[in-house]
Amino acid sequence: MYHSLALMLVALLLSRAEVAQTPLTLAGSAFIAGIAIFSGSLYALSLTGIKWLGAIAPLGGAALILGWGCLAIAAFSFQ
């Protein structure tokens, strides 16, 4: 839930930015990938029972952490 709110914040900040903000763009991409990989792998694991899908979830978590880090960097360097 919080990652979706952060994704909306990224979209709001990108719409208000005067110049292209690479950290914000990377944060948005990381949040989208993280949400899809993390949640998608857990949904697929619960629906299909394929055990190796649980090993993919940490990759989505790492993408979400990357998204938060990029959002923090963008917050300190926002123009």
CSV table of N, CA, C and O in Angstrom, one decimal:
chain,number,residue,atom,x,y,z
A,1,MET,N,0.8,-1.2,0.0
A,1,MET,CA,0.0,0.0,0.0
A,1,MET,C,0.9,1.3,0.0
A,1,MET,O,0.6,2.2,-0.7
A,2,TYR,N,1.9,1.3,0.8
A,2,TYR,CA,2.7,2.5,0.9
A,2,TYR,C,3.5,2.7,-0.4
A,2,TYR,O,3.8,3.8,-0.7
A,3,HIS,N,3.9,1.6,-1.0
A,3,HIS,CA,4.6,1.7,-2.3
A,3,HIS,C,3.8,2.4,-3.4
A,3,HIS,O,4.3,3.1,-4.2
A,4,SER,N,2.5,2.1,-3.4
A,4,SER,CA,1.6,2.7,-4.3
A,4,SER,C,1.5,4.2,-4.1
A,4,SER,O,1.4,5.0,-5.0
A,5,LEU,N,1.4,4.6,-2.8
A,5,LEU,CA,1.4,6.0,-2.4
A,5,LEU,C,2.7,6.7,-2.9
A,5,LEU,O,2.7,7.8,-3.3
A,6,ALA,N,3.8,6.0,-2.7
A,6,ALA,CA,5.1,6.5,-3.1
A,6,ALA,C,5.1,6.7,-4.6
A,6,ALA,O,5.7,7.7,-5.1
A,7,LEU,N,4.6,5.8,-5.3
A,7,LEU,CA,4.5,5.9,-6.8
A,7,LEU,C,3.7,7.1,-7.2
A,7,LEU,O,4.1,7.8,-8.2
A,8,MET,N,2.6,7.4,-6.5
A,8,MET,CA,1.8,8.6,-6.8
A,8,MET,C,2.6,9.8,-6.5
A,8,MET,O,2.5,10.8,-7.2
A,9,LEU,N,3.4,9.8,-5.4
A,9,LEU,CA,4.2,10.9,-5.1
A,9,LEU,C,5.3,11.2,-6.1
A,9,LEU,O,5.5,12.3,-6.5
A,10,VAL,N,5.8,10.1,-6.6
A,10,VAL,CA,6.8,10.3,-7.7
A,10,VAL,C,6.2,10.9,-8.9
A,10,VAL,O,6.7,11.8,-9.6
A,11,ALA,N,5.0,10.5,-9.3
A,11,ALA,CA,4.3,11.0,-10.4
A,11,ALA,C,4.0,12.5,-10.2
A,11,ALA,O,4.1,13.3,-11.1
A,12,LEU,N,3.6,12.9,-9.0
A,12,LEU,CA,3.3,14.3,-8.7
A,12,LEU,C,4.6,15.1,-8.8
A,12,LEU,O,4.5,16.2,-9.4
A,13,LEU,N,5.6,14.6,-8.2
A,13,LEU,CA,6.9,15.4,-8.3
A,13,LEU,C,7.4,15.5,-9.7
A,13,LEU,O,8.0,16.5,-10.1
A,14,LEU,N,7.3,14.5,-10.5
A,14,LEU,CA,7.7,14.5,-11.9
A,14,LEU,C,6.9,15.5,-12.7
A,14,LEU,O,7.4,16.2,-13.6
A,15,SER,N,5.6,15.7,-12.4
A,15,SER,CA,4.8,16.6,-13.1
A,15,SER,C,5.1,18.1,-12.7
A,15,SER,O,4.9,19.0,-13.5
A,16,ARG,N,5.7,18.3,-11.5
A,16,ARG,CA,6.0,19.6,-11.1
A,16,ARG,C,7.5,20.0,-11.3
A,16,ARG,O,7.9,21.1,-11.1
A,17,ALA,N,8.3,19.0,-11.7
A,17,ALA,CA,9.7,19.3,-11.9
A,17,ALA,C,9.9,20.1,-13.2
A,17,ALA,O,9.2,19.9,-14.2
A,18,GLU,N,10.9,21.0,-13.1
A,18,GLU,CA,11.1,21.9,-14.3
A,18,GLU,C,12.1,21.2,-15.2
A,18,GLU,O,12.0,21.5,-16.4
A,19,VAL,N,13.0,20.4,-14.8
A,19,VAL,CA,13.9,19.7,-15.6
A,19,VAL,C,13.8,18.2,-15.3
A,19,VAL,O,13.2,17.8,-14.3
A,20,ALA,N,14.3,17.4,-16.2
A,20,ALA,CA,14.2,15.9,-16.1
A,20,ALA,C,14.9,15.5,-14.8
A,20,ALA,O,16.0,15.9,-14.5
A,21,GLN,N,14.3,14.7,-14.0
A,21,GLN,CA,14.8,14.2,-12.8
A,21,GLN,C,15.1,12.7,-12.9
A,21,GLN,O,14.2,11.9,-12.8
A,22,THR,N,16.4,12.4,-13.1
A,22,THR,CA,16.7,11.0,-13.3
A,22,THR,C,16.4,10.1,-12.1
A,22,THR,O,15.9,9.0,-12.2
A,23,PRO,N,16.7,10.6,-10.9
A,23,PRO,CA,16.4,9.8,-9.7
A,23,PRO,C,14.9,9.5,-9.5
A,23,PRO,O,14.5,8.4,-9.1
A,24,LEU,N,14.1,10.5,-9.9
A,24,LEU,CA,12.7,10.3,-9.8
A,24,LEU,C,12.2,9.3,-10.8
A,24,LEU,O,11.3,8.4,-10.5
A,25,THR,N,12.7,9.4,-12.0
A,25,THR,CA,12.3,8.4,-13.1
A,25,THR,C,12.7,7.0,-12.7
A,25,THR,O,12.0,6.0,-12.8
A,26,LEU,N,14.0,6.9,-12.1
A,26,LEU,CA,14.4,5.6,-11.7
A,26,LEU,C,13.6,5.1,-10.5
A,26,LEU,O,13.3,3.9,-10.4
A,27,ALA,N,13.2,6.0,-9.6
A,27,ALA,CA,12.4,5.6,-8.4
A,27,ALA,C,11.1,5.0,-8.9
A,27,ALA,O,10.6,4.0,-8.4
A,28,GLY,N,10.4,5.7,-9.9
A,28,GLY,CA,9.2,5.2,-10.4
A,28,GLY,C,9.3,3.9,-11.0
A,28,GLY,O,8.4,3.0,-10.8
A,29,SER,N,10.3,3.7,-11.8
A,29,SER,CA,10.5,2.4,-12.5
A,29,SER,C,10.8,1.3,-11.5
A,29,SER,O,10.3,0.2,-11.6
A,30,ALA,N,11.6,1.6,-10.5
A,30,ALA,CA,11.9,0.6,-9.4
A,30,ALA,C,10.6,0.3,-8.6
A,30,ALA,O,10.4,-0.9,-8.3
A,31,PHE,N,9.8,1.2,-8.3
A,31,PHE,CA,8.5,0.9,-7.6
A,31,PHE,C,7.6,0.1,-8.4
A,31,PHE,O,7.0,-0.9,-7.9
A,32,ILE,N,7.5,0.4,-9.7
A,32,ILE,CA,6.6,-0.5,-10.6
A,32,ILE,C,7.2,-1.9,-10.7
A,32,ILE,O,6.4,-2.9,-10.5
A,33,ALA,N,8.5,-2.0,-10.9
A,33,ALA,CA,9.0,-3.4,-11.0
A,33,ALA,C,9.0,-4.1,-9.7
A,33,ALA,O,8.6,-5.3,-9.7
A,34,GLY,N,9.2,-3.4,-8.6
A,34,GLY,CA,9.2,-4.0,-7.3
A,34,GLY,C,7.8,-4.5,-6.9
A,34,GLY,O,7.6,-5.6,-6.4
A,35,ILE,N,6.8,-3.7,-7.2
A,35,ILE,CA,5.4,-4.1,-6.9
A,35,ILE,C,5.0,-5.3,-7.7
A,35,ILE,O,4.5,-6.3,-7.2
A,36,ALA,N,5.4,-5.3,-9.0
A,36,ALA,CA,5.0,-6.4,-9.9
A,36,ALA,C,5.7,-7.6,-9.5
A,36,ALA,O,5.1,-8.7,-9.4
A,37,ILE,N,7.0,-7.6,-9.3
A,37,ILE,CA,7.8,-8.8,-9.0
A,37,ILE,C,7.4,-9.3,-7.6
A,37,ILE,O,7.2,-10.5,-7.4
A,38,PHE,N,7.4,-8.5,-6.6
A,38,PHE,CA,7.2,-8.9,-5.2
A,38,PHE,C,5.8,-9.5,-5.1
A,38,PHE,O,5.6,-10.6,-4.7
A,39,SER,N,4.8,-8.7,-5.4
A,39,SER,CA,3.4,-9.1,-5.2
A,39,SER,C,3.0,-10.2,-6.2
A,39,SER,O,2.4,-11.2,-5.9
A,40,GLY,N,3.5,-10.0,-7.4
A,40,GLY,CA,3.2,-11.0,-8.5
A,40,GLY,C,3.7,-12.4,-8.1
A,40,GLY,O,3.0,-13.4,-8.3
A,41,SER,N,5.0,-12.5,-7.6
A,41,SER,CA,5.5,-13.8,-7.3
A,41,SER,C,4.8,-14.4,-6.1
A,41,SER,O,4.6,-15.6,-6.1
A,42,LEU,N,4.4,-13.6,-5.1
A,42,LEU,CA,3.7,-14.2,-4.0
A,42,LEU,C,2.3,-14.6,-4.4
A,42,LEU,O,1.8,-15.6,-3.9
A,43,TYR,N,1.6,-13.8,-5.2
A,43,TYR,CA,0.3,-14.3,-5.7
A,43,TYR,C,0.4,-15.6,-6.5
A,43,TYR,O,-0.4,-16.5,-6.3
A,44,ALA,N,1.4,-15.6,-7.4
A,44,ALA,CA,1.6,-16.8,-8.2
A,44,ALA,C,1.9,-18.0,-7.3
A,44,ALA,O,1.5,-19.1,-7.6
A,45,LEU,N,2.7,-17.8,-6.3
A,45,LEU,CA,3.1,-18.9,-5.3
A,45,LEU,C,1.9,-19.4,-4.6
A,45,LEU,O,1.7,-20.6,-4.5
A,46,SER,N,1.0,-18.5,-4.2
A,46,SER,CA,-0.2,-18.9,-3.4
A,46,SER,C,-1.2,-19.6,-4.3
A,46,SER,O,-1.9,-20.5,-3.9
A,47,LEU,N,-1.3,-19.2,-5.6
A,47,LEU,CA,-2.3,-19.8,-6.5
A,47,LEU,C,-1.8,-21.1,-7.1
A,47,LEU,O,-2.7,-21.9,-7.4
A,48,THR,N,-0.5,-21.2,-7.4
A,48,THR,CA,-0.1,-22.4,-8.1
A,48,THR,C,0.6,-23.4,-7.2
A,48,THR,O,0.7,-24.5,-7.5
A,49,GLY,N,1.2,-22.9,-6.1
A,49,GLY,CA,2.0,-23.8,-5.2
A,49,GLY,C,3.4,-24.1,-5.7
A,49,GLY,O,4.0,-25.0,-5.2
A,50,ILE,N,3.8,-23.4,-6.8
A,50,ILE,CA,5.2,-23.7,-7.3
A,50,ILE,C,6.2,-23.0,-6.3
A,50,ILE,O,6.2,-21.8,-6.2
A,51,LYS,N,7.0,-23.8,-5.7
A,51,LYS,CA,7.8,-23.3,-4.5
A,51,LYS,C,8.9,-22.3,-5.0
A,51,LYS,O,9.2,-21.4,-4.2
A,52,TRP,N,9.5,-22.5,-6.1
A,52,TRP,CA,10.6,-21.6,-6.5
A,52,TRP,C,10.2,-20.2,-6.8
A,52,TRP,O,11.0,-19.3,-6.8
A,53,LEU,N,8.9,-19.9,-6.9
A,53,LEU,CA,8.4,-18.6,-7.1
A,53,LEU,C,8.6,-17.7,-5.8
A,53,LEU,O,8.8,-16.5,-5.9
A,54,GLY,N,8.7,-18.4,-4.6
A,54,GLY,CA,9.0,-17.7,-3.4
A,54,GLY,C,10.4,-17.1,-3.4
A,54,GLY,O,10.7,-16.1,-2.7
A,55,ALA,N,11.3,-17.7,-4.2
A,55,ALA,CA,12.7,-17.2,-4.2
A,55,ALA,C,12.8,-15.9,-5.1
A,55,ALA,O,13.8,-15.2,-5.0
A,56,ILE,N,11.8,-15.5,-5.8
A,56,ILE,CA,11.8,-14.3,-6.6
A,56,ILE,C,11.4,-13.1,-5.8
A,56,ILE,O,11.8,-12.0,-6.2
A,57,ALA,N,10.6,-13.3,-4.8
A,57,ALA,CA,10.1,-12.2,-4.0
A,57,ALA,C,11.2,-11.3,-3.5
A,57,ALA,O,11.0,-10.0,-3.5
A,58,PRO,N,12.4,-11.7,-3.0
A,58,PRO,CA,13.4,-10.8,-2.5
A,58,PRO,C,13.9,-9.9,-3.6
A,58,PRO,O,14.4,-8.8,-3.3
A,59,LEU,N,13.9,-10.3,-4.9
A,59,LEU,CA,14.3,-9.4,-6.0
A,59,LEU,C,13.3,-8.2,-6.1
A,59,LEU,O,13.7,-7.1,-6.3
A,60,GLY,N,12.0,-8.5,-5.9
A,60,GLY,CA,11.1,-7.4,-5.9
A,60,GLY,C,11.3,-6.5,-4.6
A,60,GLY,O,11.2,-5.3,-4.7
A,61,GLY,N,11.6,-7.1,-3.5
A,61,GLY,CA,11.9,-6.3,-2.3
A,61,GLY,C,13.1,-5.4,-2.5
A,61,GLY,O,13.1,-4.2,-2.1
A,62,ALA,N,14.1,-5.9,-3.2
A,62,ALA,CA,15.3,-5.1,-3.5
A,62,ALA,C,15.0,-4.0,-4.4
A,62,ALA,O,15.5,-2.8,-4.2
A,63,ALA,N,14.1,-4.2,-5.4
A,63,ALA,CA,13.7,-3.1,-6.3
A,63,ALA,C,12.9,-2.0,-5.5
A,63,ALA,O,13.0,-0.8,-5.7
A,64,LEU,N,12.1,-2.5,-4.5
A,64,LEU,CA,11.4,-1.5,-3.7
A,64,LEU,C,12.3,-0.7,-2.8
A,64,LEU,O,12.1,0.6,-2.7
A,65,ILE,N,13.3,-1.3,-2.3
A,65,ILE,CA,14.3,-0.6,-1.5
A,65,ILE,C,15.1,0.4,-2.4
A,65,ILE,O,15.3,1.6,-2.0
A,66,LEU,N,15.4,0.0,-3.6
A,66,LEU,CA,16.0,0.9,-4.6
A,66,LEU,C,15.1,2.1,-4.9
A,66,LEU,O,15.6,3.2,-5.0
A,67,GLY,N,13.9,1.8,-5.0
A,67,GLY,CA,12.9,2.9,-5.3
A,67,GLY,C,12.9,3.9,-4.1
A,67,GLY,O,12.9,5.1,-4.4
A,68,TRP,N,12.9,3.5,-2.9
A,68,TRP,CA,12.9,4.4,-1.7
A,68,TRP,C,14.2,5.2,-1.7
A,68,TRP,O,14.2,6.3,-1.4
A,69,GLY,N,15.3,4.5,-2.0
A,69,GLY,CA,16.6,5.2,-2.0
A,69,GLY,C,16.6,6.3,-3.0
A,69,GLY,O,17.1,7.4,-2.8
A,70,CYS,N,16.2,6.0,-4.2
A,70,CYS,CA,16.1,7.0,-5.3
A,70,CYS,C,15.2,8.1,-5.0
A,70,CYS,O,15.5,9.3,-5.3
A,71,LEU,N,14.1,7.8,-4.3
A,71,LEU,CA,13.2,8.9,-3.9
A,71,LEU,C,13.8,9.8,-2.9
A,71,LEU,O,13.6,11.0,-2.9
A,72,ALA,N,14.6,9.2,-2.0
A,72,ALA,CA,15.3,10.0,-1.0
A,72,ALA,C,16.3,10.9,-1.6
A,72,ALA,O,16.5,12.1,-1.3
A,73,ILE,N,17.1,10.3,-2.6
A,73,ILE,CA,18.1,11.1,-3.3
A,73,ILE,C,17.4,12.3,-4.1
A,73,ILE,O,17.9,13.4,-4.1
A,74,ALA,N,16.3,12.0,-4.7
A,74,ALA,CA,15.6,13.0,-5.5
A,74,ALA,C,15.0,14.0,-4.5
A,74,ALA,O,15.0,15.2,-4.9
A,75,ALA,N,14.6,13.7,-3.3
A,75,ALA,CA,14.0,14.7,-2.4
A,75,ALA,C,15.1,15.7,-2.0
A,75,ALA,O,14.8,16.9,-1.8
A,76,PHE,N,16.3,15.2,-1.8
A,76,PHE,CA,17.4,16.1,-1.4
A,76,PHE,C,17.9,17.0,-2.6
A,76,PHE,O,18.5,18.0,-2.3
A,77,SER,N,17.7,16.5,-3.8
A,77,SER,CA,18.2,17.3,-4.9
A,77,SER,C,17.1,17.8,-5.8
A,77,SER,O,17.4,18.1,-7.0
A,78,PHE,N,15.9,17.9,-5.3
A,78,PHE,CA,14.8,18.4,-6.1
A,78,PHE,C,14.9,19.9,-6.5
A,78,PHE,O,15.3,20.7,-5.7
A,79,GLN,N,14.7,20.2,-7.8
A,79,GLN,CA,14.8,21.6,-8.3
A,79,GLN,C,13.4,22.1,-8.7
A,79,GLN,O,12.7,21.5,-9.4
